[in-house]
CSV table of C-alpha atoms and ligand atoms in Angstrom, one decimal:
chain,number,residue,atom,x,y,z
A,79,MET,CA,0.9,-11.4,-2.7
A,80,GLU,CA,4.4,-12.5,-3.6
A,81,ALA,CA,4.1,-11.4,-7.3
A,82,ARG,CA,3.2,-7.8,-6.3
A,83,GLU,CA,6.2,-7.7,-4.1
A,84,THR,CA,8.5,-8.8,-7.0
A,85,LEU,CA,7.1,-5.9,-9.0
A,86,ALA,CA,7.7,-3.5,-6.1
A,87,ASN,CA,11.3,-4.9,-5.5
A,88,VAL,CA,12.2,-4.7,-9.2
A,89,LEU,CA,10.4,-1.6,-10.5
A,90,GLY,CA,9.8,0.4,-7.3
A,91,GLY,CA,6.8,1.7,-5.3
A,92,PRO,CA,5.1,-0.2,-2.6
A,93,PRO,CA,3.4,-3.5,-3.7
A,94,GLU,CA,0.0,-2.1,-3.3
A,95,ALA,CA,0.8,0.5,-6.0
A,96,TRP,CA,0.7,-2.3,-8.7
A,97,VAL,CA,-2.7,-3.1,-10.3
A,98,PHE,CA,-2.7,-6.4,-12.3
A,99,THR,CA,-4.5,-6.2,-15.6
A,100,SER,CA,-5.1,-8.3,-18.7
A,101,GLY,CA,-2.0,-6.7,-20.6
A,102,GLY,CA,-0.5,-3.6,-21.7
A,103,THR,CA,-3.6,-2.5,-23.6
A,104,GLU,CA,-5.7,-2.6,-20.5
A,105,ALA,CA,-3.1,-0.9,-18.3
A,106,ASP,CA,-2.9,1.9,-21.0
A,107,ASN,CA,-6.7,2.3,-21.2
A,108,LEU,CA,-7.0,2.4,-17.4
A,109,ALA,CA,-4.3,5.1,-17.2
A,110,VAL,CA,-5.7,7.2,-20.0
A,111,LEU,CA,-9.4,6.9,-19.7
A,112,GLY,CA,-9.4,6.1,-16.0
A,113,VAL,CA,-7.4,9.4,-15.1
A,114,ALA,CA,-9.5,11.4,-17.6
A,115,MET,CA,-12.7,10.3,-16.0
A,116,ALA,CA,-11.3,10.9,-12.5
A,117,GLN,CA,-10.3,14.4,-13.5
A,118,GLN,CA,-13.7,15.1,-15.1
A,119,GLN,CA,-15.3,14.3,-11.7
A,120,GLN,CA,-13.1,16.7,-9.8
A,121,ASP,CA,-13.1,19.5,-12.4
A,122,PRO,CA,-15.3,19.3,-15.5
A,123,MET,CA,-13.2,22.1,-17.2
A,124,ARG,CA,-10.2,19.8,-17.3
A,125,LYS,CA,-10.7,18.3,-20.7
A,126,HIS,CA,-7.3,18.4,-22.4
A,127,ILE,CA,-4.8,15.6,-22.6
A,128,VAL,CA,-1.3,15.5,-24.1
A,129,VAL,CA,0.1,12.3,-25.9
A,130,SER,CA,2.9,11.8,-28.3
A,131,ALA,CA,2.2,11.2,-31.9
A,132,ILE,CA,4.1,7.9,-31.9
A,133,GLU,CA,2.1,6.2,-29.1
A,134,HIS,CA,1.0,2.5,-29.5
A,135,SER,CA,-2.7,2.3,-30.4
A,136,ALA,CA,-3.3,1.2,-26.8
A,137,VAL,CA,-2.8,4.9,-25.9
A,138,ARG,CA,-3.5,6.6,-29.1
A,139,ASN,CA,-7.0,5.1,-29.6
A,140,PRO,CA,-8.3,5.9,-26.1
A,141,ALA,CA,-7.0,9.5,-26.8
A,142,ARG,CA,-8.8,9.5,-30.1
A,143,TRP,CA,-12.0,8.4,-28.4
A,144,LEU,CA,-11.7,11.2,-25.8
A,145,ALA,CA,-11.4,13.6,-28.8
A,146,GLN,CA,-14.7,12.2,-30.1
A,147,GLN,CA,-16.2,12.9,-26.7
A,148,GLY,CA,-15.2,16.5,-27.0
A,149,TRP,CA,-11.9,16.6,-25.3
A,150,GLN,CA,-9.0,18.6,-26.6
A,151,VAL,CA,-6.1,16.3,-27.5
A,152,THR,CA,-2.6,17.4,-28.3
A,153,PHE,CA,-0.5,15.0,-30.3
A,154,LEU,CA,3.1,16.0,-29.6
A,155,PRO,CA,5.5,16.0,-32.6
A,156,VAL,CA,8.7,14.1,-32.6
A,157,ASN,CA,12.1,14.7,-34.3
A,158,GLY,CA,13.4,12.8,-37.3
A,159,GLU,CA,14.7,10.1,-34.9
A,160,GLY,CA,11.3,9.7,-33.2
A,161,VAL,CA,12.1,11.5,-29.9
A,162,VAL,CA,9.7,14.0,-28.2
A,163,SER,CA,11.1,17.2,-26.9
A,164,VAL,CA,10.5,18.3,-23.3
A,165,ASP,CA,10.0,21.8,-24.5
A,166,ASP,CA,7.1,20.7,-26.8
A,167,VAL,CA,5.5,18.9,-23.8
A,168,ALA,CA,5.8,22.1,-21.7
A,169,ALA,CA,4.4,24.3,-24.6
A,170,ALA,CA,1.4,21.9,-24.9
A,171,LEU,CA,0.3,22.3,-21.3
A,172,THR,CA,-2.8,24.4,-20.5
A,173,PRO,CA,-4.6,25.1,-17.2
A,174,HIS,CA,-7.1,22.4,-18.3
A,175,THR,CA,-4.6,19.7,-19.0
A,176,ALA,CA,-5.6,16.5,-17.2
A,177,LEU,CA,-2.9,14.1,-18.2
A,178,VAL,CA,0.4,13.8,-20.1
A,179,SER,CA,1.2,10.3,-21.6
A,180,VAL,CA,4.4,9.7,-23.4
A,181,MET,CA,5.7,6.1,-24.0
A,182,HIS,CA,9.1,5.1,-22.5
A,183,ALA,CA,10.4,3.6,-25.8
A,184,ASN,CA,8.6,3.3,-29.1
A,185,ASN,CA,7.6,-0.1,-30.3
A,186,GLU,CA,8.4,0.5,-34.0
A,187,VAL,CA,11.6,2.4,-34.0
A,188,GLY,CA,12.9,1.8,-30.5
A,189,SER,CA,13.5,5.5,-29.7
A,190,ILE,CA,13.9,6.1,-25.9
A,191,GLN,CA,12.0,9.2,-24.7
A,192,PRO,CA,13.2,11.7,-22.1
A,193,ILE,CA,10.7,10.5,-19.5
A,194,ALA,CA,12.6,11.6,-16.3
A,195,GLU,CA,13.2,15.0,-17.9
A,196,ILE,CA,9.5,15.4,-18.7
A,197,ALA,CA,8.6,14.3,-15.1
A,198,ALA,CA,11.0,16.8,-13.7
A,199,MET,CA,9.6,19.6,-15.8
A,200,LEU,CA,6.0,18.7,-14.7
A,201,ARG,CA,7.1,18.6,-11.1
A,202,ALA,CA,8.9,22.1,-11.4
A,203,ARG,CA,5.5,23.4,-12.6
A,204,GLY,CA,3.7,22.4,-9.5
A,205,GLY,CA,3.1,18.7,-10.3
A,206,GLU,CA,-0.5,19.2,-10.9
A,207,VAL,CA,-0.6,17.4,-14.2
A,208,PRO,CA,-0.4,13.6,-13.7
A,209,PHE,CA,2.1,11.8,-16.0
A,210,HIS,CA,1.8,8.4,-17.5
A,211,THR,CA,4.3,6.3,-19.4
A,212,ASP,CA,3.7,3.1,-21.5
A,213,ALA,CA,6.9,1.2,-20.5
A,214,VAL,CA,5.7,-2.1,-22.3
A,215,GLN,CA,8.8,-1.9,-24.6
A,216,THR,CA,11.4,-1.2,-21.9
A,217,VAL,CA,10.5,-3.3,-18.7
A,218,GLY,CA,12.7,-6.3,-18.8
A,219,LYS,CA,15.0,-4.8,-21.5
A,220,LEU,CA,16.3,-1.7,-19.8
A,221,PRO,CA,16.7,-0.7,-16.1
A,222,VAL,CA,13.2,0.7,-15.2
A,223,HIS,CA,12.3,2.2,-11.8
A,224,VAL,CA,9.2,4.3,-11.2
A,225,ALA,CA,11.0,6.6,-8.8
A,226,ASP,CA,14.0,7.3,-11.1
A,227,LEU,CA,11.6,8.0,-14.0
A,228,GLY,CA,9.4,10.2,-11.7
A,229,VAL,CA,6.1,9.0,-13.2
A,230,ASP,CA,2.6,8.8,-11.6
A,231,TYR,CA,1.4,5.7,-13.8
A,232,LEU,CA,3.4,3.1,-15.7
A,233,SER,CA,2.1,0.3,-17.9
A,234,LEU,CA,3.8,-3.0,-18.5
A,235,SER,CA,3.0,-6.3,-20.3
A,236,ALA,CA,4.4,-9.7,-19.5
A,237,HIS,CA,4.7,-11.2,-22.9
A,238,LYS,CA,7.2,-8.5,-23.9
A,239,PHE,CA,9.8,-10.0,-21.4
A,240,TYR,CA,8.9,-13.7,-22.2
A,241,GLY,CA,6.1,-14.0,-19.8
A,242,PRO,CA,2.6,-15.3,-20.4
A,243,LYS,CA,0.4,-13.4,-22.9
A,244,GLY,CA,-2.8,-11.7,-21.5
A,245,VAL,CA,-1.4,-10.2,-18.2
A,246,GLY,CA,0.1,-6.8,-17.4
A,247,ALA,CA,0.1,-4.2,-14.7
A,248,LEU,CA,-0.4,-0.6,-14.1
A,249,TYR,CA,1.7,1.3,-11.5
A,250,VAL,CA,-0.4,4.0,-9.6
A,251,ARG,CA,1.8,6.1,-7.4
A,252,PRO,CA,0.5,6.4,-3.9
A,253,GLY,CA,-0.9,9.9,-3.6
A,254,ALA,CA,-1.6,10.3,-7.4
A,255,LEU,CA,-5.1,10.7,-8.5
A,256,ALA,CA,-6.7,7.1,-8.7
A,257,PRO,CA,-8.0,6.2,-12.1
A,258,GLN,CA,-11.8,5.7,-12.4
A,259,PRO,CA,-12.1,1.9,-12.9
A,260,LEU,CA,-13.0,0.7,-16.3
A,261,PHE,CA,-14.9,-2.3,-15.0
A,262,TYR,CA,-17.4,-2.5,-12.2
A,263,GLY,CA,-17.8,-5.6,-9.9
A,264,GLY,CA,-16.0,-6.7,-6.8
A,265,GLY,CA,-13.4,-4.7,-5.0
A,266,HIS,CA,-10.4,-6.5,-6.5
A,267,GLU,CA,-7.1,-4.6,-7.1
A,268,ALA,CA,-8.0,-1.9,-4.4
A,269,GLY,CA,-11.1,-1.3,-6.3
A,270,LEU,CA,-9.3,-0.3,-9.5
A,271,ARG,CA,-9.8,-3.4,-11.5
A,272,ALA,CA,-12.8,-5.6,-10.7
A,273,GLY,CA,-12.7,-9.3,-11.6
A,274,THR,CA,-10.9,-12.4,-10.2
A,275,GLU,CA,-7.2,-12.1,-10.8
A,276,ASN,CA,-5.5,-14.3,-13.4
A,277,VAL,CA,-3.3,-15.9,-10.7
A,278,ALA,CA,-1.4,-18.2,-13.0
A,279,GLY,CA,-0.7,-15.3,-15.4
A,280,ILE,CA,0.3,-13.0,-12.6
A,281,VAL,CA,2.8,-15.6,-11.1
A,282,GLY,CA,4.1,-16.1,-14.6
A,283,LEU,CA,4.6,-12.3,-15.0
A,284,ALA,CA,6.6,-12.1,-11.8
A,285,ALA,CA,8.6,-15.1,-12.5
A,286,ALA,CA,9.5,-13.9,-16.1
A,287,LEU,CA,10.4,-10.5,-14.7
A,288,LYS,CA,12.8,-11.9,-12.2
A,289,LEU,CA,14.5,-13.9,-14.9
A,290,ALA,CA,14.7,-10.9,-17.3
A,291,ILE,CA,16.2,-8.7,-14.5
A,292,ASP,CA,18.7,-11.3,-13.3
A,293,GLY,CA,20.4,-11.4,-16.7
A,294,LEU,CA,19.6,-7.9,-17.8
A,295,PRO,CA,23.0,-6.2,-18.0
A,296,GLU,CA,24.6,-9.0,-19.9
A,297,GLU,CA,21.5,-9.6,-22.2
A,298,SER,CA,21.1,-5.9,-23.0
A,299,ALA,CA,24.8,-5.5,-23.7
A,300,ARG,CA,24.7,-8.5,-26.0
A,301,LEU,CA,21.7,-7.2,-27.9
A,302,ARG,CA,23.1,-3.8,-28.2
A,303,GLN,CA,26.3,-5.2,-29.6
A,304,LEU,CA,24.3,-7.3,-32.2
A,305,GLN,CA,22.2,-4.3,-33.0
A,306,ALA,CA,25.3,-2.2,-33.6
A,307,GLN,CA,26.5,-4.9,-36.1
A,308,TRP,CA,23.3,-4.9,-37.9
A,309,LEU,CA,23.1,-1.1,-38.0
A,310,ASP,CA,26.6,-1.1,-39.5
A,311,GLN,CA,26.6,-4.1,-41.9
A,312,LEU,CA,23.0,-4.2,-43.3
A,313,PRO,CA,23.2,-0.8,-45.1
A,314,ARG,CA,26.6,-1.8,-46.5
A,315,ARG,CA,25.2,-5.0,-48.1
A,316,VAL,CA,21.9,-3.4,-49.1
A,317,PRO,CA,22.7,0.2,-50.0
A,318,VAL,CA,19.0,1.1,-50.5
A,319,ALA,CA,18.3,0.4,-46.8
A,320,GLN,CA,17.6,3.4,-44.7
A,321,CYS,CA,17.7,3.1,-40.9
A,322,ASN,CA,14.7,4.6,-39.0
A,323,GLY,CA,15.1,5.7,-35.5
A,324,PRO,CA,18.1,6.7,-33.4
A,325,SER,CA,21.4,5.9,-35.2
A,326,GLN,CA,23.1,5.4,-31.8
A,327,PRO,CA,22.2,2.1,-30.3
A,328,MET,CA,22.3,3.5,-26.8
A,329,GLN,CA,19.4,5.7,-27.7
A,330,ARG,CA,17.2,2.8,-28.8
A,331,VAL,CA,15.7,-0.1,-27.0
A,332,PRO,CA,18.1,-3.1,-27.2
A,333,GLY,CA,17.1,-5.5,-30.0
A,334,ASN,CA,15.0,-3.1,-32.1
A,335,LEU,CA,16.0,-2.5,-35.8
A,336,ASN,CA,13.8,-0.7,-38.3
A,337,PHE,CA,14.8,-0.3,-42.0
A,338,SER,CA,13.1,1.1,-45.1
A,339,PHE,CA,13.9,-0.3,-48.5
A,340,PRO,CA,12.2,2.1,-51.0
A,341,PRO,CA,10.4,1.6,-53.3
A,342,ILE,CA,9.9,-2.1,-52.2
A,343,GLU,CA,6.6,-2.7,-50.3
A,344,GLY,CA,7.4,-3.9,-46.7
A,345,GLU,CA,4.7,-6.5,-47.1
A,346,SER,CA,6.6,-8.1,-50.0
A,347,LEU,CA,9.8,-8.2,-48.0
A,348,VAL,CA,7.9,-9.7,-45.1
A,349,LEU,CA,6.6,-12.6,-47.4
A,350,SER,CA,9.9,-13.1,-49.2
A,351,LEU,CA,11.9,-13.3,-46.0
A,352,ASP,CA,9.4,-15.6,-44.5
A,353,LEU,CA,9.8,-18.1,-47.3
A,354,LYS,CA,13.5,-18.2,-46.2
A,355,GLY,CA,12.5,-18.8,-42.7
A,356,ILE,CA,13.2,-15.3,-41.4
A,357,ALA,CA,10.4,-13.6,-39.4
A,358,VAL,CA,10.2,-9.9,-39.6
A,359,SER,CA,7.2,-7.6,-39.3
A,360,SER,CA,6.2,-4.8,-41.6
A,361,GLY,CA,6.1,-1.2,-40.4
A,362,SER,CA,2.6,-0.8,-41.5
A,363,ALA,CA,-0.7,-1.8,-40.0
A,364,CYS,CA,-3.3,-3.7,-41.9
A,365,HIS,CA,-6.9,-2.4,-41.2
A,366,SER,CA,-9.9,-3.8,-43.0
A,367,GLY,CA,-7.8,-5.1,-45.9
A,368,LYS,CA,-6.0,-1.9,-46.5
A,369,ILE,CA,-2.4,-1.3,-45.5
A,370,ASP,CA,-1.9,2.0,-43.7
A,371,PRO,CA,1.6,3.5,-43.5
A,372,SER,CA,2.9,3.7,-40.0
A,373,HIS,CA,1.7,6.7,-38.0
A,374,VAL,CA,5.1,6.6,-36.2
A,375,LEU,CA,7.2,7.0,-39.5
A,376,LEU,CA,4.9,9.6,-40.8
A,377,ALA,CA,5.2,11.6,-37.5
A,378,MET,CA,9.1,11.3,-38.0
A,379,GLY,CA,8.7,13.1,-41.4
A,380,LYS,CA,9.1,10.0,-43.6
A,381,SER,CA,7.2,10.0,-46.9
A,382,THR,CA,4.2,7.6,-47.3
A,383,GLN,CA,6.5,5.6,-49.8
A,384,VAL,CA,9.4,5.2,-47.4
A,385,ALA,CA,6.9,4.3,-44.6
A,386,ARG,CA,5.3,1.6,-46.7
A,387,SER,CA,8.7,0.1,-47.5
A,388,THR,CA,9.5,-0.6,-44.0
A,389,VAL,CA,10.3,-3.7,-42.0
A,390,ARG,CA,11.2,-4.2,-38.3
A,391,PHE,CA,13.7,-6.9,-37.3
A,392,SER,CA,13.3,-7.7,-33.6
A,393,LEU,CA,16.4,-9.3,-32.0
A,394,GLY,CA,15.8,-11.3,-28.8
A,395,LYS,CA,17.2,-13.8,-26.5
A,396,HIS,CA,17.3,-16.5,-29.1
A,397,THR,CA,19.1,-14.3,-31.8
A,398,ARG,CA,22.7,-15.2,-32.5
A,399,PRO,CA,25.3,-13.5,-34.6
A,400,ALA,CA,24.8,-16.2,-37.3
A,401,ASP,CA,21.3,-14.9,-37.9
A,402,LEU,CA,22.7,-11.6,-39.2
A,403,ASP,CA,25.0,-13.6,-41.7
A,404,ARG,CA,21.8,-15.5,-42.8
A,405,VAL,CA,19.9,-12.3,-43.4
A,406,LEU,CA,22.9,-10.7,-45.2
A,407,ASP,CA,23.1,-13.9,-47.4
A,408,VAL,CA,19.5,-13.6,-48.7
A,409,LEU,CA,18.4,-10.1,-48.3
A,410,PRO,CA,20.5,-8.4,-51.2
A,411,GLY,CA,19.1,-11.0,-53.7
A,412,ILE,CA,15.4,-10.4,-52.5
A,413,VAL,CA,15.8,-6.6,-52.6
A,414,GLU,CA,17.3,-6.8,-56.1
A,415,ARG,CA,14.5,-9.0,-57.3
A,416,LEU,CA,11.7,-7.1,-55.8
A,417,GLY,CA,13.3,-3.7,-56.7
A,418,GLY,CA,13.5,-4.8,-60.4
A,419,ARG,CA,9.8,-6.0,-60.3
A,420,GLN,CA,8.8,-2.6,-58.8
A,421,ARG,CA,10.8,-0.6,-61.4
A,422,MET,CA,9.1,-2.6,-64.2
A,423,ALA,CA,5.7,-2.1,-62.6
A,424,THR,CA,6.2,1.7,-62.4
A,425,SER,CA,7.6,2.0,-65.9
A,426,PHE,CA,4.4,0.7,-67.5
B,293,LIG,N1,2.1,-0.6,-25.7
B,293,LIG,C1,3.2,-0.9,-26.4
B,293,LIG,C2,4.2,0.1,-26.6
B,293,LIG,C3,3.3,-2.2,-27.1
B,293,LIG,O1,4.3,-2.5,-27.9
B,293,LIG,C4,2.1,-3.1,-26.9
B,293,LIG,C5,2.2,-4.4,-27.6
B,293,LIG,O2,2.8,-4.6,-28.6
B,293,LIG,C6,1.1,-2.7,-26.1
B,293,LIG,C7,1.1,-1.5,-25.5
B,293,LIG,C8,-0.1,-3.6,-25.9
B,293,LIG,O3,0.2,-4.6,-24.9
B,293,LIG,P1,-0.5,-6.0,-24.8
B,293,LIG,O4,-0.3,-6.7,-26.1
B,293,LIG,O5,-0.1,-6.7,-23.6
B,293,LIG,O6,-2.0,-5.6,-24.8
């Protein structure tokens, strides 16, 4: 199929190494749960996995589920900028480690992880521990090649590079342990993912990938320049703003910006900015009516209050320099008003 060849040409591997899925979540689940189950069949003693503490819930929750099933799960710490250390990965390995999974770049704070270095360390130790990376945030935004990264499995999702929602893919390196399928049915996708393929979605994924890659050097340079301006100017205009994640734009995924405005609630900022026509997301996840502070920010050593006061600005292909001017026009007033209200609320 042409789409599979596009993935192979752009991201590496032979076309048959690419398994189409319903998105990044399914690709991550297939890698984590599928490899865990395949390892179990070969050696029931191999019941340990290593994941970073800042993974997206598509990796984090399968890992937690394995923990409920009696697996040992190591959640790797990160430094204050949200980056995993290769030494910590090495120290976490045991003779029973079945999989290491570390995302290529974090979705909240944009921190790029040392994936090629982790892969090299694992190879130097005999290459017995398979390595997965969730590259949902980097494919289409940074140059990604499975051989350069040295990974066994890599997840991607089309809607992160302006493709259709509900389609993604998992790379399975030829020769790597094949994940146990999550669905049983026909022999689609080399037996790894039963179910008639979403052909329209897959064609859209490949077309969007081509478009993203064609303009990638110019677009990522443009986004990095915008990002640098925001990183420089926003804290000057709003002194309470604290930048989360790497301070160097080259160490974060192009277009990602994450700021805390303590003591203001991130949710209040989201609503106030929305009223001014500016869409941002809060750094917290809302589960069953209760706002949980971001596990990523907590893992980076931020306090609960700082984590709750966080918003993420995502710059994309439609973002222009004037958008920063607009944010800088309205944000100081909003922060002043909400901060005053917060001070009043806490003084009673
Ligand atoms: N992994 C990361 C890092 C993500 O940012 C996302 C989505 O935001 C996913 C996985 C899930 O991808 P999908 O929405 O295609 O299921």
